[in-house]
Amino acid sequence: MQCPYCGNEMEKGYLQSRDGIGWGKKEVFVKALSELFAEKPLGKAVEAYNCRQCKKLLIEYD
Ligand SMILES: [Zn+2]
């Protein structure tokens, strides 16, 4: 996958967390062993493409 910022090829890998990964509009305190902070939990690992030059991660989720 090409980086949308610089056009270089990105490295495929995984963004992982022991307790789950989530996205929300606000930064909130995250309790241990809780996935309730996210509007939609993404699971404990998602594919991620890394551009080391731009220091950007691009993830895909379903
Ligand atoms: Zn880049």
Short mmCIF file of N, CA and C and ligand atoms in Angstrom, two decimals, residues 3 5-6 51 54, ligand 1:
data_model
loop_
_atom_site.label_atom_id
_atom_site.label_comp_id
_atom_site.label_asym_id
_atom_site.label_seq_id
_atom_site.Cartn_x
_atom_site.Cartn_y
_atom_site.Cartn_z
N CYS A 3 1.73 5.13 0.80
CA CYS A 3 1.40 6.16 1.78
C CYS A 3 0.67 7.31 1.07
N TYR A 5 0.38 10.24 1.97
CA TYR A 5 1.04 11.53 2.24
C TYR A 5 2.27 11.73 1.38
N CYS A 6 3.15 10.68 1.31
CA CYS A 6 4.41 10.85 0.60
C CYS A 6 4.52 9.94 -0.62
N CYS A 51 4.15 4.01 7.62
CA CYS A 51 5.12 4.82 6.86
C CYS A 51 6.08 5.40 7.88
N CYS A 54 6.84 9.31 7.27
CA CYS A 54 5.81 10.27 7.73
C CYS A 54 5.39 10.01 9.17
ZN ZN B 1 4.59 8.63 4.02
#
